[in-house]
Amino acid sequence: MAATPMVKAEAVHKNFGRLEVLRGIDLEVAPGEVMCMIGPSGSGKSTFLRCINHLEKIDAGRLSVDGELVGYRQQGDKLYELRDAEVCRKRSEIGMVFQRFNLFPHMTAVENVIEAPLRVKRESRAVAVDLGRRLLERVGLAEKVNAYPNQLSGGQQQRVAIARALAMQPKLMLFDEPTSALDPELVGEVLDVMRGLAEDGMTMVVVTHEMGFAREVGDSLVFMDAGVVVEAGKPKEVLTSPRHERTRTFLSSVL
Amino acid sequence: MAAIVVLAIAAAIVYTIAAAIQSDPTAFGSGWAAVGHYVFHRLILQGIIVTLELTVLAMVIGIILGVILAVMRISPNPVVSSVSWFYVWFFRGTPVLVQIFFWFNLNLILPHIGIGIPFTSIWWQVSTNTLITPFMAATLGLGLNEAAYMAEIVRAGIISVEHGQTEAAQALGMDRLLVMQRIVLPQAMRVIIPPTGNETISMLKTSSLAFAASVTELFTRQQQIATATYAVLELLIVASIWYLVMTSILTVGQYYLERRFGRGTQRGLPMTPLQRFRRMLVTFHAPPPATQEVPAVLPSEHR
């Protein structure tokens, strides 16, 4: 039997009011796997990503991370909603990087990185700062430790955001279009950091429009449209010989 | 152009007043001398202390309770948010003077106030008149009323913080309280502080309503002296001078507070007026070297 999947989705549904955003998602992400998700905007890929760390509640189906249900506890055949503290603890094990960075503007780069280790994990300041400096060095920002977010370029901000997520030593990293808000010449530096993470064996789910990245770094590629997974497989196969008409149309419009 | 119009109107007003005084110099009599005499009067100075105490206490109650009410208001729990809504509706909808009078006369409906643990004999009770002194009545009236306004100000500040900030903090595993305390409120400060400064300045003056509860603050003191000496206008001027002095000091404090919480929103902070003044003095004495290099270029053009 294979190892427990890091992410396992079975018939996941999500509605916003009457709008069905996810209409039965089934997929699995193995530990160490890099899964890229592509699809037109409004296809539900970002929503699915946000369901994984319970920023959105799912309305039906089962979604688990590392063998544990997201947001619920099963007792017998009944599901109980988790208390806030438990939801927080589970979220702290999953890193998330946003399209618009969402760095805390009132804190310096290193303060952004050490905030969660200090307040959530309650690590000592010395340990946290040491970790923070090493992480910023890892994303190539050793000399920007004390800069405020608005003194950094978009690419630099996104790299701080990645360091901030890594500071909680997550077992899974979620990337929500991490390069979509960047100037074209800054995309490369962020993708390089992500490539390094993948090489170190991090499990990653990446919603992206970067087909090159998906092809080179991704272990699997999922194409979503209108709330369902249309096609999934090896990135090269999906990108070069898509089996579905919708995938073909989408790829021809973005490539 | 606009400046000329404004100056002209101001000049006209000053001229009118000056002319009125000149036409009947005895109207205000030795008024200014009396103003000078009472401005540092012991009772006036004591009144200022009480005014400051009232203002500080009422604002502390208002701010703490206001933050709690604002956080309650955005709670997902409908009971909690309704209680907050009701509080603001009630305390903002009735005059603060009425509220001060209410606390002042609380003993009429509630002669004793007690606190205890149910089903035990532990019970502690005190006469309302001992607990609710006039000063206490005014503090409660002003503070509880202020909380309703502060709640709305804090709520506006919280709403002004981008939702992505909350999500990023939640994604790191921070709970609601931590997110509020570490991420949202510090950023909301930028929006909260200017109106809070206004509220404090306003409170300084509104505290004169404590007159109604016979609290011996600045306004009551000047009124007492005026009644005894008939120097009504003089003492109103004395009180006004002090209110102006105190609000001016608060305005300066507000400026520096805003600067402090503006960190991270601008690239580098703007200079304070004091820094700008010093910079001006320095440039007067030593012109920057750049201006001396200019002539070196000019001769070549003449050739």
Coordinates of C-alpha atoms in Angstrom, one line a residue:
Chain A
M1 CA 0.0 0.0 0.0
A2 CA 1.2 3.5 -0.8
A3 CA 1.9 6.1 1.8
T4 CA -1.0 8.2 3.1
P5 CA -1.7 10.9 0.5
M6 CA -0.8 14.4 1.6
V7 CA -4.0 15.7 0.1
K8 CA -7.0 13.6 -0.8
A9 CA -10.2 15.0 -2.2
E10 CA -13.3 12.9 -2.8
A11 CA -16.3 14.5 -4.5
V12 CA -15.6 17.9 -2.9
H13 CA -18.4 20.4 -3.5
K14 CA -18.4 24.1 -2.7
N15 CA -21.2 26.7 -3.3
F16 CA -21.2 30.5 -3.0
G17 CA -24.9 31.0 -2.5
R18 CA -26.5 29.5 -5.6
L19 CA -23.2 29.4 -7.6
E20 CA -21.6 26.0 -7.6
V21 CA -17.9 26.7 -7.6
L22 CA -16.6 23.1 -7.1
R23 CA -18.8 20.4 -8.5
G24 CA -17.2 17.2 -7.3
I25 CA -13.4 17.3 -7.2
D26 CA -11.5 14.0 -6.8
L27 CA -7.7 14.1 -6.6
E28 CA -4.7 13.0 -4.6
V29 CA -1.4 14.5 -3.9
A30 CA 1.4 12.2 -2.7
P31 CA 4.0 13.3 -0.2
G32 CA 6.8 15.1 -2.0
E33 CA 4.7 15.6 -5.1
V34 CA 4.4 19.0 -6.9
M35 CA 1.0 19.3 -8.4
C36 CA 0.2 22.2 -10.6
M37 CA -3.3 23.4 -11.3
I38 CA -4.3 25.3 -14.4
G39 CA -7.6 26.5 -15.8
P40 CA -9.5 29.6 -16.8
S41 CA -10.4 32.1 -14.1
G42 CA -13.5 31.1 -12.3
S43 CA -12.8 27.5 -12.8
G44 CA -12.6 26.9 -9.0
K45 CA -8.8 26.2 -8.7
S46 CA -8.1 28.9 -6.2
T47 CA -11.2 28.0 -4.2
F48 CA -10.1 24.4 -4.0
L49 CA -6.7 25.5 -2.8
R50 CA -8.4 27.7 -0.1
C51 CA -10.5 24.7 1.0
I52 CA -7.4 22.7 1.7
N53 CA -6.5 24.9 4.6
H54 CA -10.1 25.6 5.5
L55 CA -10.1 29.3 4.5
E56 CA -13.3 28.1 2.8
K57 CA -15.6 25.4 4.1
I58 CA -16.6 22.6 1.8
D59 CA -20.3 21.9 1.4
A60 CA -20.1 18.2 0.5
G61 CA -17.6 15.5 0.0
R62 CA -14.4 14.7 1.9
L63 CA -11.2 16.5 2.0
S64 CA -8.2 15.3 4.0
V65 CA -4.7 16.5 4.6
D66 CA -2.1 13.9 5.7
G67 CA -4.9 11.5 6.6
E68 CA -6.9 13.9 8.7
L69 CA -10.2 15.5 7.6
V70 CA -10.0 19.3 7.0
G71 CA -12.2 21.2 9.5
Y72 CA -14.0 18.1 10.8
R73 CA -13.6 15.2 13.1
Q74 CA -15.2 11.9 12.5
Q75 CA -16.7 9.9 15.2
G76 CA -18.5 6.8 14.1
D77 CA -20.2 7.9 10.9
K78 CA -20.9 11.4 12.2
L79 CA -18.8 14.5 11.4
Y80 CA -18.2 17.1 14.0
E81 CA -16.9 20.6 13.2
L82 CA -13.5 21.3 14.7
R83 CA -13.1 24.0 17.3
D84 CA -11.2 27.1 16.2
A85 CA -8.1 26.2 18.1
E86 CA -7.9 22.9 16.3
V87 CA -8.5 24.5 12.9
C88 CA -5.7 27.0 13.7
R89 CA -3.3 24.2 14.7
K90 CA -3.9 22.4 11.4
R91 CA -3.5 25.5 9.4
S92 CA -0.2 26.1 11.0
E93 CA 1.1 22.9 9.4
I94 CA 0.2 24.1 5.9
G95 CA 2.0 27.1 4.3
M96 CA 0.1 29.4 1.9
V97 CA 1.4 31.9 -0.5
F98 CA -1.0 34.4 -2.0
Q99 CA -1.3 36.1 -5.4
R100 CA -1.1 39.6 -3.8
F101 CA 1.7 38.6 -1.3
N102 CA -0.3 39.9 1.8
L103 CA 2.8 40.7 3.7
F104 CA 2.1 42.6 7.0
P105 CA 3.0 46.2 6.0
H106 CA 3.7 47.3 9.5
M107 CA 6.4 44.8 10.1
T108 CA 9.9 44.4 8.6
A109 CA 10.8 41.4 6.4
V110 CA 12.2 39.4 9.3
E111 CA 9.3 40.4 11.6
N112 CA 6.9 39.1 9.0
V113 CA 8.8 35.8 9.0
I114 CA 9.1 35.3 12.8
E115 CA 5.6 36.5 13.7
A116 CA 3.9 33.0 13.5
P117 CA 6.9 31.1 15.1
L118 CA 6.8 33.7 18.0
R119 CA 3.1 33.9 18.6
V120 CA 1.7 30.6 17.4
K121 CA 4.6 28.2 18.1
R122 CA 5.7 30.4 21.1
E123 CA 9.4 29.9 20.2
S124 CA 11.9 32.1 21.9
R125 CA 12.8 35.3 20.1
A126 CA 16.5 34.3 19.6
V127 CA 15.5 31.0 18.0
A128 CA 12.9 32.6 15.8
V129 CA 15.1 35.4 14.6
D130 CA 17.9 33.0 13.8
L131 CA 15.4 30.9 11.7
G132 CA 14.0 34.0 10.1
R133 CA 17.5 35.2 9.0
R134 CA 18.3 31.8 7.6
L135 CA 15.0 31.6 5.6
L136 CA 15.5 35.1 4.2
E137 CA 19.0 34.1 3.2
R138 CA 17.5 31.0 1.5
V139 CA 15.2 33.0 -0.6
G140 CA 18.1 35.4 -1.5
L141 CA 17.1 38.3 0.7
A142 CA 19.8 38.3 3.4
E143 CA 20.4 42.0 3.0
K144 CA 16.7 42.9 3.2
V145 CA 16.1 41.6 6.6
N146 CA 15.1 44.9 8.1
A147 CA 13.3 46.4 5.1
Y148 CA 9.5 47.1 5.2
P149 CA 7.4 45.5 2.5
N150 CA 6.8 48.8 0.7
Q151 CA 10.6 49.1 0.3
L152 CA 10.7 45.8 -1.6
S153 CA 9.9 44.9 -5.2
G154 CA 7.0 42.6 -5.9
G155 CA 9.3 39.7 -6.5
Q156 CA 11.2 40.4 -3.2
Q157 CA 7.9 40.7 -1.4
Q158 CA 6.7 37.3 -2.7
R159 CA 10.0 35.7 -1.7
V160 CA 9.5 37.1 1.9
A161 CA 6.0 35.7 1.8
I162 CA 7.4 32.3 0.9
A163 CA 10.0 32.5 3.8
R164 CA 7.1 33.5 6.1
A165 CA 5.2 30.4 5.1
L166 CA 8.3 28.2 5.5
A167 CA 8.9 29.5 9.0
M168 CA 6.2 27.3 10.4
Q169 CA 7.9 24.3 8.9
P170 CA 4.9 23.2 7.0
K171 CA 4.4 19.7 5.5
L172 CA 2.5 21.1 2.6
M173 CA 2.8 24.4 0.7
L174 CA -0.1 26.0 -1.2
F175 CA 0.6 28.6 -3.9
D176 CA -2.3 30.7 -5.2
E177 CA -1.1 32.2 -8.5
P178 CA 2.2 33.3 -6.8
T179 CA 3.5 35.1 -9.9
S180 CA 0.3 36.6 -11.4
A181 CA 0.7 40.0 -9.8
L182 CA 4.4 40.4 -10.7
D183 CA 6.1 42.3 -13.5
P184 CA 7.3 39.8 -16.1
E185 CA 11.0 40.3 -15.3
L186 CA 10.4 39.5 -11.6
V187 CA 8.6 36.2 -12.2
G188 CA 11.8 34.2 -12.6
E189 CA 13.3 34.9 -9.1
V190 CA 10.1 33.7 -7.4
L191 CA 9.9 30.5 -9.6
D192 CA 13.6 29.8 -8.8
V193 CA 12.8 29.8 -5.1
M194 CA 9.8 27.5 -5.7
R195 CA 12.0 25.2 -7.9
G196 CA 14.5 25.0 -5.0
L197 CA 11.7 24.0 -2.6
A198 CA 10.5 21.3 -5.0
E199 CA 14.0 19.9 -5.2
D200 CA 14.2 19.8 -1.4
G201 CA 11.2 17.5 -1.5
M202 CA 8.4 19.8 -0.3
T203 CA 4.9 18.8 -1.2
M204 CA 3.4 21.6 -3.2
V205 CA 0.0 22.4 -4.8
V206 CA 0.5 25.3 -7.2
V207 CA -2.2 27.2 -9.0
T208 CA -0.4 28.9 -11.8
H209 CA -0.5 30.2 -15.3
E210 CA 3.3 29.5 -15.8
M211 CA 3.2 26.5 -18.2
G212 CA 6.9 26.3 -18.3
F213 CA 7.2 25.9 -14.6
A214 CA 4.4 23.3 -14.6
R215 CA 6.2 21.4 -17.3
E216 CA 9.7 21.4 -15.7
V217 CA 8.9 21.3 -12.0
G218 CA 5.5 19.7 -11.7
D219 CA 5.1 16.0 -11.1
S220 CA 1.4 16.2 -12.1
L221 CA -0.8 18.7 -13.8
V222 CA -4.5 19.2 -13.3
F223 CA -6.7 21.1 -15.7
M224 CA -9.9 22.5 -14.1
D225 CA -12.9 24.1 -15.8
A226 CA -16.3 25.1 -14.4
G227 CA -15.7 23.4 -11.0
V228 CA -14.6 20.0 -12.2
V229 CA -11.2 18.4 -13.0
V230 CA -11.3 17.9 -16.7
E231 CA -8.0 16.3 -17.2
A232 CA -5.1 15.2 -15.0
G233 CA -1.8 13.5 -15.7
K234 CA 1.9 14.0 -16.3
P235 CA 2.5 17.7 -17.2
K236 CA 4.2 16.8 -20.5
E237 CA 1.3 14.6 -21.6
V238 CA -1.4 17.0 -20.7
L239 CA 0.4 20.0 -22.3
T240 CA 1.5 18.3 -25.5
S241 CA -1.3 15.8 -26.1
P242 CA -4.4 16.8 -24.2
R243 CA -7.2 14.3 -24.4
H244 CA -10.1 16.7 -24.0
E245 CA -11.4 19.4 -26.3
R246 CA -11.7 21.9 -23.5
T247 CA -8.1 21.4 -22.4
R248 CA -7.0 21.9 -26.0
T249 CA -9.0 25.1 -26.4
F250 CA -7.6 26.5 -23.1
L251 CA -4.0 25.6 -23.9
S252 CA -4.2 27.1 -27.4
S253 CA -5.4 30.3 -25.9
V254 CA -2.6 30.6 -23.3
L255 CA 0.4 29.1 -25.1
Chain B
M1 CA -6.3 84.4 -5.0
A2 CA -8.3 82.5 -2.4
A3 CA -5.7 83.5 0.2
I4 CA -6.4 87.2 -0.5
V5 CA -10.2 86.8 -0.1
V6 CA -9.7 85.0 3.2
L7 CA -7.3 87.6 4.5
A8 CA -9.6 90.4 3.5
I9 CA -12.5 88.9 5.4
A10 CA -10.4 88.3 8.5
A11 CA -9.1 91.9 8.4
A12 CA -12.6 93.2 8.2
I13 CA -13.7 91.2 11.2
V14 CA -10.7 92.3 13.3
Y15 CA -11.3 96.0 12.2
T16 CA -15.0 95.8 13.3
I17 CA -14.2 94.5 16.7
A18 CA -11.4 97.0 17.2
A19 CA -13.7 99.8 16.2
A20 CA -16.3 98.7 18.6
I21 CA -13.8 98.6 21.5
Q22 CA -12.4 102.0 20.5
S23 CA -15.9 103.7 20.4
D24 CA -16.6 102.7 24.0
P25 CA -13.3 101.8 25.8
T26 CA -15.0 101.5 29.1
A27 CA -17.4 98.7 28.0
F28 CA -15.0 95.9 29.0
G29 CA -13.5 98.2 31.6
S30 CA -10.6 96.7 33.5
G31 CA -11.6 93.3 32.0
W32 CA -8.2 92.3 30.6
A33 CA -6.6 92.9 34.0
A34 CA -9.2 90.7 35.6
V35 CA -8.5 88.0 33.0
G36 CA -4.8 88.2 33.9
H37 CA -5.7 88.0 37.6
Y38 CA -7.9 84.9 37.3
V39 CA -6.0 83.0 34.7
F40 CA -3.7 81.4 37.3
H41 CA -6.3 81.5 40.1
R42 CA -6.0 78.5 42.5
L43 CA -9.6 77.4 41.9
I44 CA -9.1 77.6 38.1
L45 CA -5.9 75.5 38.3
Q46 CA -7.7 72.9 40.4
G47 CA -10.5 72.9 37.9
I48 CA -8.1 72.2 35.1
I49 CA -6.8 69.2 37.0
V50 CA -10.3 67.8 37.3
T51 CA -11.0 68.5 33.7
L52 CA -7.9 66.6 32.6
E53 CA -8.8 63.7 35.0
L54 CA -12.3 63.5 33.6
T55 CA -11.1 63.7 30.0
V56 CA -8.4 61.0 30.5
L57 CA -10.7 58.6 32.4
A58 CA -13.7 59.1 30.0
M59 CA -11.4 58.5 27.0
V60 CA -9.8 55.4 28.6
I61 CA -13.3 53.9 29.2
G62 CA -14.4 55.0 25.8
I63 CA -11.4 53.5 23.9
I64 CA -11.3 50.2 25.8
L65 CA -15.0 49.6 25.7
G66 CA -15.1 50.9 22.1
V67 CA -12.5 48.4 20.9
I68 CA -14.4 45.6 22.7
L69 CA -17.7 46.7 21.1
A70 CA -16.2 47.0 17.7
V71 CA -14.7 43.5 17.8
M72 CA -18.0 42.2 19.2
R73 CA -19.9 43.9 16.3
I74 CA -18.0 42.0 13.7
S75 CA -18.2 38.7 15.5
P76 CA -19.9 35.8 13.6
N77 CA -22.0 35.1 16.7
P78 CA -25.3 37.0 16.1
V79 CA -26.0 37.4 19.8
V80 CA -22.7 39.0 20.5
S81 CA -22.9 41.4 17.5
S82 CA -26.5 42.4 18.3
V83 CA -25.6 43.3 21.9
S84 CA -22.9 45.6 20.5
W85 CA -25.3 47.1 17.9
F86 CA -27.9 47.7 20.7
Y87 CA -25.3 49.4 22.9
V88 CA -24.3 51.8 20.1
W89 CA -27.9 52.5 19.2
F90 CA -28.8 53.4 22.7
F91 CA -25.8 55.4 23.9
R92 CA -25.4 57.3 20.6
G93 CA -29.1 58.0 20.4
T94 CA -29.5 59.7 23.8
P95 CA -27.9 63.1 24.8
V96 CA -24.8 62.7 26.9
L97 CA -26.2 65.3 29.3
V98 CA -29.2 63.0 30.0
Q99 CA -26.8 60.1 30.6
I100 CA -24.7 62.1 33.1
F101 CA -27.9 63.1 34.9
F102 CA -29.0 59.5 34.8
W103 CA -25.9 58.2 36.6
F104 CA -26.0 61.2 38.9
N105 CA -29.5 60.3 40.0
L106 CA -29.1 56.5 39.9
N107 CA -29.8 56.3 43.7
L108 CA -33.4 57.3 43.0
I109 CA -34.1 53.9 41.3
L110 CA -31.3 51.9 42.8
P111 CA -30.5 53.0 46.4
H112 CA -28.0 50.1 46.9
I113 CA -25.6 48.4 44.5
G114 CA -24.5 44.9 45.4
I115 CA -22.3 42.2 44.0
G116 CA -22.2 38.6 45.1
I117 CA -21.8 34.9 44.1
P118 CA -25.2 33.2 43.5
F119 CA -26.3 30.4 45.9
T120 CA -23.7 31.5 48.5
S121 CA -23.8 33.9 51.4
I122 CA -21.0 36.0 49.8
W123 CA -22.6 39.3 49.2
W124 CA -21.1 42.7 49.1
Q125 CA -23.2 45.8 49.0
V126 CA -22.7 49.6 49.1
S127 CA -25.0 52.6 49.0
T128 CA -25.3 54.0 45.5
N129 CA -24.5 57.5 46.8
T130 CA -21.1 56.3 48.2
L131 CA -20.1 54.6 45.0
I132 CA -21.5 57.0 42.4
T133 CA -20.0 60.3 43.4
P134 CA -20.6 63.3 41.2
F135 CA -17.2 62.7 39.6
M136 CA -18.0 59.1 39.0
A137 CA -21.4 59.9 37.5
A138 CA -19.8 62.4 35.1
T139 CA -17.0 59.9 34.2
L140 CA -19.5 57.1 33.5
G141 CA -21.8 59.4 31.5
L142 CA -19.0 60.7 29.4
G143 CA -17.1 57.4 29.1
L144 CA -20.0 55.1 28.2
N145 CA -21.3 57.6 25.7
E146 CA -17.8 57.9 24.2
A147 CA -17.6 54.1 23.9
A148 CA -20.5 54.2 21.4
Y149 CA -18.7 56.6 19.1
M150 CA -15.3 54.9 19.6
A151 CA -16.9 51.6 18.6
E152 CA -17.9 53.0 15.2
I153 CA -14.5 54.6 14.7
V154 CA -12.6 51.4 15.6
R155 CA -15.0 49.4 13.4
A156 CA -14.3 51.7 10.5
G157 CA -10.6 51.1 11.1
I158 CA -10.9 47.4 11.2
I159 CA -12.9 47.3 8.0
S160 CA -10.3 49.5 6.3
V161 CA -7.7 46.7 6.6
E162 CA -7.6 44.5 3.6
H163 CA -9.1 41.1 4.1
G164 CA -6.0 39.5 2.6
Q165 CA -4.2 40.4 5.8
T166 CA -6.6 38.4 7.9
E167 CA -6.4 35.5 5.5
A168 CA -2.6 35.5 5.5
A169 CA -2.5 35.6 9.3
Q170 CA -5.1 32.8 9.6
A171 CA -3.1 30.7 7.1
L172 CA -0.2 30.9 9.5
G173 CA -2.4 29.4 12.2
M174 CA -3.1 32.5 14.1
D175 CA -6.5 32.5 16.0
R176 CA -9.1 35.3 15.8
L177 CA -7.7 37.2 18.9
L178 CA -4.1 37.1 17.7
V179 CA -5.1 38.2 14.2
M180 CA -7.0 41.1 15.7
Q181 CA -4.3 42.1 18.2
R182 CA -1.2 41.6 16.0
I183 CA -2.3 42.2 12.5
V184 CA -5.6 44.0 12.1
L185 CA -5.7 46.5 14.9
P186 CA -2.1 47.9 14.4
Q187 CA -2.9 48.6 10.8
A188 CA -6.4 49.9 11.7
M189 CA -4.6 52.5 14.0
R190 CA -3.7 54.6 11.0
V191 CA -7.5 55.1 10.4
I192 CA -8.5 55.1 14.0
I193 CA -6.0 57.7 15.4
P194 CA -7.0 60.9 13.6
P195 CA -10.7 60.7 14.6
T196 CA -9.7 59.5 18.1
G197 CA -7.6 62.7 18.4
N198 CA -10.7 64.7 17.5
E199 CA -12.8 62.8 20.0
T200 CA -10.2 63.5 22.7
I201 CA -10.2 67.2 21.9
S202 CA -14.0 67.1 21.8
M203 CA -14.1 65.3 25.1
L204 CA -11.9 67.9 26.7
K205 CA -14.6 70.5 26.0
T206 CA -17.6 68.2 26.5
S207 CA -16.3 67.4 30.0
S208 CA -17.7 70.8 30.9
L209 CA -21.1 69.1 30.9
A210 CA -19.9 67.6 34.2
F211 CA -21.1 71.1 35.5
A212 CA -24.5 69.5 35.5
A213 CA -23.4 67.0 38.1
S214 CA -21.6 69.8 40.1
V215 CA -18.2 68.3 39.5
T216 CA -15.6 71.0 40.2
E217 CA -13.9 71.0 36.8
L218 CA -12.8 74.1 34.9
F219 CA -16.1 75.3 33.7
T220 CA -17.8 74.8 37.1
R221 CA -14.9 76.7 38.7
Q222 CA -15.1 79.7 36.4
Q223 CA -18.8 79.8 36.9
Q224 CA -18.4 79.8 40.7
I225 CA -15.9 82.6 40.6
A226 CA -18.0 84.5 38.1
T227 CA -21.1 84.3 40.3
A228 CA -19.2 85.6 43.2
T229 CA -17.4 88.4 41.4
Y230 CA -19.8 89.3 38.5
A231 CA -16.8 89.1 36.2
V232 CA -18.7 86.8 33.9
L233 CA -17.1 87.6 30.5
E234 CA -13.6 87.8 32.0
L235 CA -13.9 84.3 33.5
L236 CA -15.4 82.9 30.3
I237 CA -12.3 84.2 28.6
V238 CA -10.1 82.6 31.2
A239 CA -11.8 79.3 30.7
S240 CA -11.5 79.6 26.9
I241 CA -7.8 80.4 27.1
W242 CA -7.2 77.2 29.1
Y243 CA -9.4 75.1 26.8
L244 CA -7.4 76.4 23.9
V245 CA -4.1 75.7 25.5
M246 CA -5.1 72.2 26.3
T247 CA -6.5 71.4 22.9
S248 CA -3.4 72.9 21.2
I249 CA -1.2 70.5 23.2
L250 CA -3.4 67.6 22.2
T251 CA -3.2 68.6 18.6
V252 CA 0.6 68.4 18.7
G253 CA 0.4 65.0 20.4
Q254 CA -2.0 63.8 17.8
Y255 CA 0.5 64.7 15.0
Y256 CA 3.3 62.6 16.5
L257 CA 1.0 59.7 17.2
E258 CA -0.2 59.7 13.6
R259 CA 3.4 59.7 12.4
R260 CA 4.2 56.8 14.7
F261 CA 1.4 54.6 13.3
G262 CA 2.0 55.6 9.7
R263 CA 5.1 53.4 9.6
G264 CA 5.3 51.2 6.6
T265 CA 2.8 53.1 4.6
Q266 CA 5.1 55.7 3.2
R267 CA 8.7 55.3 2.0
G268 CA 10.4 57.1 4.9
L269 CA 8.5 59.4 7.2
P270 CA 8.0 63.0 6.4
M271 CA 9.9 65.5 8.4
T272 CA 8.3 66.9 11.6
P273 CA 7.9 70.7 11.6
L274 CA 10.8 70.9 14.0
Q275 CA 13.1 69.0 11.7
R276 CA 11.9 71.1 8.7
F277 CA 12.7 74.3 10.7
R278 CA 16.2 73.0 11.6
R279 CA 16.8 72.0 8.0
M280 CA 15.8 75.5 7.0
L281 CA 18.3 77.1 9.4
V282 CA 21.1 74.8 8.2
T283 CA 20.5 75.7 4.5
F284 CA 20.6 79.4 5.4
H285 CA 24.0 79.1 6.9
A286 CA 25.7 76.7 4.5
P287 CA 24.4 76.5 0.9
P288 CA 24.6 73.0 -0.5
P289 CA 27.7 72.3 -2.5
A290 CA 25.7 71.5 -5.6
T291 CA 25.1 75.2 -6.3
Q292 CA 28.8 75.9 -6.3
E293 CA 29.5 73.4 -9.1
V294 CA 27.1 75.2 -11.5
P295 CA 29.5 78.0 -12.6
A296 CA 32.0 75.4 -13.8
V297 CA 29.7 74.4 -16.6
L298 CA 28.7 77.9 -17.6
P299 CA 32.0 79.2 -19.1
S300 CA 32.2 76.5 -21.6
E301 CA 28.8 77.6 -23.0
H302 CA 30.0 81.2 -23.3
R303 CA 32.9 80.2 -25.5

